Amino acid sequence: MLLVQTTLYFTSKEMKKLLSLSDCHLMHEREKGNLPFIKKGNQFLYEVDDETLVSNHDLAAQVINWYQNKHEIELDNTPTEVTSIKALALLLKEILIPINDRFGKITITYGFVSSELNSYIQKNSRTGTYPSIDQHSSHELNANNICICDRGGIACDFYVSGFENKMNVITDYIVNKLEFDKLYYYGSTRPIHVSVSNAMQKHLQIMNESANGRRIPGKKAYGDEAVSLAKELLT
């Protein structure tokens, strides 16, 4: 099942950085019809296809290469399924790029998990991972050609520089302003887990910690009720 896509336009400055083009090359590519665009006043705004976005955007690279900071393994963690690529593009468009533009630098602490990486994690550091439901493997297939995650979509965990102690603010913004599937909130000083899918549930789940350190589900809400719950996190 294909994900419903949103259109995100990039300015000339952003396109030059994304595609490593000079002003002259950008103009030639536009005039040759290689770059879909609209014109708003004197400004050109460009549309980028999903594969180009996933292949070139800095945030996509973070979502894919996050494991290099946690695991001593070398592998190609790039999504292989078309629906996984579309899901990652949707995550960028709906969540990561808007947050990055509004609040500043994002750091991905747990991102996309390919079949190979999932096998490694489940063998070496599986504690706290739930690959069949956590959406980190998106639409990827395991060695038996079966979807690793039953939910599809895609998820990542992240924090925002300058908001390391105020992730409740980022949570409130996402719930109020952005399209998302599930958001797991672990506290104002912890990275948040957020996902997108073809059926955006707008599900906010508060996760608490027991006396022995176990994560346990707390309050949860959907849609408008999630907005009210997110407001509680600000008090």
CSV table of C-alpha atoms in Angstrom, one decimal:
chain,number,residue,atom,x,y,z
A,1,MET,CA,0.0,0.0,0.0
A,2,LEU,CA,1.5,3.4,-1.0
A,3,LEU,CA,1.6,6.2,1.4
A,4,VAL,CA,-0.2,9.4,0.7
A,5,GLN,CA,2.4,12.0,-0.1
A,6,THR,CA,2.6,15.7,0.7
A,7,THR,CA,4.4,18.2,-1.5
A,8,LEU,CA,7.3,20.1,0.0
A,9,TYR,CA,8.9,22.9,-2.0
A,10,PHE,CA,12.5,24.0,-1.8
A,11,THR,CA,14.0,27.4,-2.4
A,12,SER,CA,16.8,27.9,-4.9
A,13,LYS,CA,19.3,28.2,-2.0
A,14,GLU,CA,18.0,24.9,-0.5
A,15,MET,CA,18.1,23.2,-3.9
A,16,LYS,CA,21.7,24.2,-4.6
A,17,LYS,CA,22.7,22.7,-1.2
A,18,LEU,CA,20.6,19.6,-1.7
A,19,LEU,CA,21.9,18.8,-5.2
A,20,SER,CA,25.3,20.4,-4.9
A,21,LEU,CA,24.6,22.7,-7.9
A,22,SER,CA,25.9,26.2,-8.7
A,23,ASP,CA,23.5,29.0,-9.6
A,24,CYS,CA,24.2,28.4,-13.3
A,25,HIS,CA,23.7,24.7,-13.2
A,26,LEU,CA,20.4,25.1,-11.2
A,27,MET,CA,19.1,27.5,-13.9
A,28,HIS,CA,20.1,25.1,-16.7
A,29,GLU,CA,18.4,22.1,-15.0
A,30,ARG,CA,15.3,24.2,-14.5
A,31,GLU,CA,15.2,25.4,-18.1
A,32,LYS,CA,15.8,21.9,-19.4
A,33,GLY,CA,12.7,20.7,-17.5
A,34,ASN,CA,14.6,18.4,-15.2
A,35,LEU,CA,13.4,20.2,-12.0
A,36,PRO,CA,9.7,20.6,-11.5
A,37,PHE,CA,9.0,24.0,-10.0
A,38,ILE,CA,6.5,26.8,-9.4
A,39,LYS,CA,7.1,30.5,-9.4
A,40,LYS,CA,5.9,32.6,-6.5
A,41,GLY,CA,6.6,36.3,-7.3
A,42,ASN,CA,10.3,36.4,-8.3
A,43,GLN,CA,11.1,33.2,-6.4
A,44,PHE,CA,11.5,29.7,-7.8
A,45,LEU,CA,10.2,26.9,-5.6
A,46,TYR,CA,11.2,23.4,-6.5
A,47,GLU,CA,9.6,20.0,-6.0
A,48,VAL,CA,11.9,17.1,-5.2
A,49,ASP,CA,11.0,13.4,-5.8
A,50,ASP,CA,11.1,11.0,-3.0
A,51,GLU,CA,14.2,9.1,-4.1
A,52,THR,CA,16.2,12.4,-4.6
A,53,LEU,CA,15.1,13.6,-1.2
A,54,VAL,CA,16.1,10.4,0.6
A,55,SER,CA,19.4,10.2,-1.3
A,56,ASN,CA,20.5,13.8,-0.7
A,57,HIS,CA,19.0,15.4,2.4
A,58,ASP,CA,21.2,15.6,5.5
A,59,LEU,CA,18.3,14.5,7.8
A,60,ALA,CA,17.7,11.4,5.6
A,61,ALA,CA,21.4,10.5,6.0
A,62,GLN,CA,21.0,10.8,9.8
A,63,VAL,CA,17.9,8.5,9.8
A,64,ILE,CA,19.8,5.9,7.8
A,65,ASN,CA,23.3,6.2,9.4
A,66,TRP,CA,22.3,6.7,13.0
A,67,TYR,CA,23.6,3.2,14.0
A,68,GLN,CA,27.2,4.2,13.3
A,69,ASN,CA,27.2,6.1,16.6
A,70,LYS,CA,25.9,3.1,18.5
A,71,HIS,CA,27.0,-0.2,16.9
A,72,GLU,CA,30.4,-1.4,15.7
A,73,ILE,CA,29.2,-2.8,12.4
A,74,GLU,CA,29.6,-1.7,8.8
A,75,LEU,CA,26.7,-2.3,6.5
A,76,ASP,CA,24.4,-0.6,4.0
A,77,ASN,CA,21.4,0.5,6.0
A,78,THR,CA,19.6,2.2,3.0
A,79,PRO,CA,15.9,1.2,2.6
A,80,THR,CA,15.3,-1.2,-0.3
A,81,GLU,CA,11.5,-1.3,-0.5
A,82,VAL,CA,9.8,1.4,-2.5
A,83,THR,CA,7.3,1.9,0.2
A,84,SER,CA,10.1,2.3,2.8
A,85,ILE,CA,11.6,5.1,0.6
A,86,LYS,CA,8.3,6.8,0.3
A,87,ALA,CA,7.7,6.5,4.1
A,88,LEU,CA,11.1,8.0,4.8
A,89,ALA,CA,10.4,10.9,2.4
A,90,LEU,CA,7.1,11.4,4.2
A,91,LEU,CA,8.8,11.5,7.6
A,92,LEU,CA,11.1,14.1,6.3
A,93,LYS,CA,8.3,16.2,4.8
A,94,GLU,CA,5.8,16.0,7.6
A,95,ILE,CA,8.0,15.9,10.7
A,96,LEU,CA,11.8,16.3,10.5
A,97,ILE,CA,12.2,19.2,8.0
A,98,PRO,CA,9.4,21.3,9.6
A,99,ILE,CA,10.9,20.7,13.1
A,100,ASN,CA,14.4,21.5,11.9
A,101,ASP,CA,13.3,24.7,10.2
A,102,ARG,CA,11.2,25.8,13.2
A,103,PHE,CA,13.4,24.9,16.1
A,104,GLY,CA,16.9,24.1,14.9
A,105,LYS,CA,19.3,21.1,14.6
A,106,ILE,CA,17.8,17.7,15.0
A,107,THR,CA,19.9,14.7,16.2
A,108,ILE,CA,18.6,11.2,15.4
A,109,THR,CA,19.2,8.8,18.2
A,110,TYR,CA,17.4,5.8,16.7
A,111,GLY,CA,16.4,5.7,13.1
A,112,PHE,CA,15.7,3.3,10.2
A,113,VAL,CA,16.6,-0.3,10.8
A,114,SER,CA,17.2,-2.5,7.7
A,115,SER,CA,16.8,-6.3,7.7
A,116,GLU,CA,20.6,-6.8,8.2
A,117,LEU,CA,20.8,-4.2,11.0
A,118,ASN,CA,17.7,-5.6,12.7
A,119,SER,CA,19.3,-9.1,12.7
A,120,TYR,CA,22.5,-7.6,14.3
A,121,ILE,CA,20.6,-5.7,16.9
A,122,GLN,CA,18.3,-8.6,17.9
A,123,LYS,CA,21.5,-10.8,18.3
A,124,ASN,CA,23.6,-8.3,20.2
A,125,SER,CA,21.5,-5.6,21.9
A,126,ARG,CA,17.8,-6.4,21.6
A,127,THR,CA,16.8,-5.0,25.1
A,128,GLY,CA,14.0,-2.4,24.7
A,129,THR,CA,13.5,-3.1,21.0
A,130,TYR,CA,10.2,-4.2,19.5
A,131,PRO,CA,10.8,-4.6,15.7
A,132,SER,CA,7.4,-6.1,15.0
A,133,ILE,CA,5.6,-3.0,16.1
A,134,ASP,CA,8.1,-0.1,16.6
A,135,GLN,CA,8.0,1.0,12.9
A,136,HIS,CA,11.8,1.5,12.7
A,137,SER,CA,12.1,-1.1,9.9
A,138,SER,CA,9.3,0.5,7.9
A,139,HIS,CA,8.2,-1.8,5.1
A,140,GLU,CA,11.4,-3.9,4.9
A,141,LEU,CA,11.3,-7.7,4.6
A,142,ASN,CA,13.3,-10.2,6.7
A,143,ALA,CA,15.2,-13.2,5.3
A,144,ASN,CA,11.9,-15.1,5.0
A,145,ASN,CA,10.4,-12.3,2.8
A,146,ILE,CA,8.0,-11.3,5.6
A,147,CYS,CA,7.5,-7.7,6.8
A,148,ILE,CA,9.6,-7.1,9.9
A,149,CYS,CA,7.1,-4.6,11.2
A,150,ASP,CA,3.4,-5.3,11.1
A,151,ARG,CA,2.5,-1.6,11.2
A,152,GLY,CA,4.5,-0.3,8.2
A,153,GLY,CA,5.1,3.5,8.1
A,154,ILE,CA,8.4,4.6,9.6
A,155,ALA,CA,9.7,5.9,12.9
A,156,CYS,CA,12.7,7.6,14.4
A,157,ASP,CA,13.7,8.9,17.8
A,158,PHE,CA,15.3,12.3,18.1
A,159,TYR,CA,16.0,15.4,20.1
A,160,VAL,CA,16.5,19.0,19.1
A,161,SER,CA,19.6,21.0,20.1
A,162,GLY,CA,18.7,23.7,22.6
A,163,PHE,CA,15.6,21.7,23.7
A,164,GLU,CA,17.4,18.7,25.3
A,165,ASN,CA,15.5,19.6,28.6
A,166,LYS,CA,12.3,20.8,26.8
A,167,MET,CA,11.2,18.0,24.5
A,168,ASN,CA,7.7,18.6,25.9
A,169,VAL,CA,7.7,21.8,23.8
A,170,ILE,CA,8.6,19.8,20.7
A,171,THR,CA,5.9,17.2,21.5
A,172,ASP,CA,3.3,19.9,21.9
A,173,TYR,CA,4.3,21.4,18.5
A,174,ILE,CA,4.1,18.1,16.7
A,175,VAL,CA,0.7,17.2,18.2
A,176,ASN,CA,-0.7,20.7,17.4
A,177,LYS,CA,0.8,21.5,14.1
A,178,LEU,CA,2.0,18.4,12.2
A,179,GLU,CA,0.7,15.1,10.8
A,180,PHE,CA,1.9,12.0,12.6
A,181,ASP,CA,1.0,8.5,13.3
A,182,LYS,CA,2.3,7.7,16.8
A,183,LEU,CA,4.4,9.7,19.3
A,184,TYR,CA,5.9,8.2,22.4
A,185,TYR,CA,6.9,10.7,25.0
A,186,TYR,CA,9.4,9.5,27.6
A,187,GLY,CA,10.0,12.8,29.4
A,188,SER,CA,11.2,16.3,28.8
A,189,THR,CA,14.8,15.3,28.9
A,190,ARG,CA,14.5,12.2,26.6
A,191,PRO,CA,14.3,11.9,22.8
A,192,ILE,CA,10.8,11.4,21.5
A,193,HIS,CA,9.7,8.5,19.2
A,194,VAL,CA,7.5,9.6,16.3
A,195,SER,CA,6.2,7.9,13.3
A,196,VAL,CA,4.2,8.5,10.1
A,197,SER,CA,2.1,6.0,8.1
A,198,ASN,CA,-0.6,5.9,5.5
A,199,ALA,CA,-3.1,6.1,8.4
A,200,MET,CA,-2.1,8.9,10.6
A,201,GLN,CA,-3.7,8.1,14.0
A,202,LYS,CA,-2.3,11.1,15.8
A,203,HIS,CA,-1.7,8.8,18.8
A,204,LEU,CA,0.1,10.4,21.8
A,205,GLN,CA,1.4,7.9,24.3
A,206,ILE,CA,3.0,9.0,27.6
A,207,MET,CA,5.6,6.5,28.8
A,208,ASN,CA,6.5,6.4,32.5
A,209,GLU,CA,9.3,4.7,34.4
A,210,SER,CA,8.7,2.2,37.2
A,211,ALA,CA,10.8,2.0,40.3
A,212,ASN,CA,13.0,-0.7,38.8
A,213,GLY,CA,13.5,1.3,35.6
A,214,ARG,CA,11.0,-0.4,33.3
A,215,ARG,CA,9.1,1.6,30.8
A,216,ILE,CA,5.4,1.4,31.4
A,217,PRO,CA,2.6,3.0,29.4
A,218,GLY,CA,0.8,6.0,31.0
A,219,LYS,CA,-1.9,8.3,29.6
A,220,LYS,CA,-2.7,8.1,25.9
A,221,ALA,CA,-5.0,10.0,23.6
A,222,TYR,CA,-5.8,10.5,19.9
A,223,GLY,CA,-6.6,13.5,17.7
A,224,ASP,CA,-8.1,16.4,19.6
A,225,GLU,CA,-7.7,14.7,22.9
A,226,ALA,CA,-4.0,14.2,22.1
A,227,VAL,CA,-3.8,18.0,21.8
A,228,SER,CA,-5.2,18.4,25.3
A,229,LEU,CA,-2.8,15.8,26.7
A,230,ALA,CA,0.2,17.5,25.1
A,231,LYS,CA,-0.8,20.7,26.8
A,232,GLU,CA,-0.6,19.0,30.1
A,233,LEU,CA,3.1,18.2,29.5
A,234,LEU,CA,3.8,22.0,29.4
A,235,THR,CA,2.7,22.6,33.0
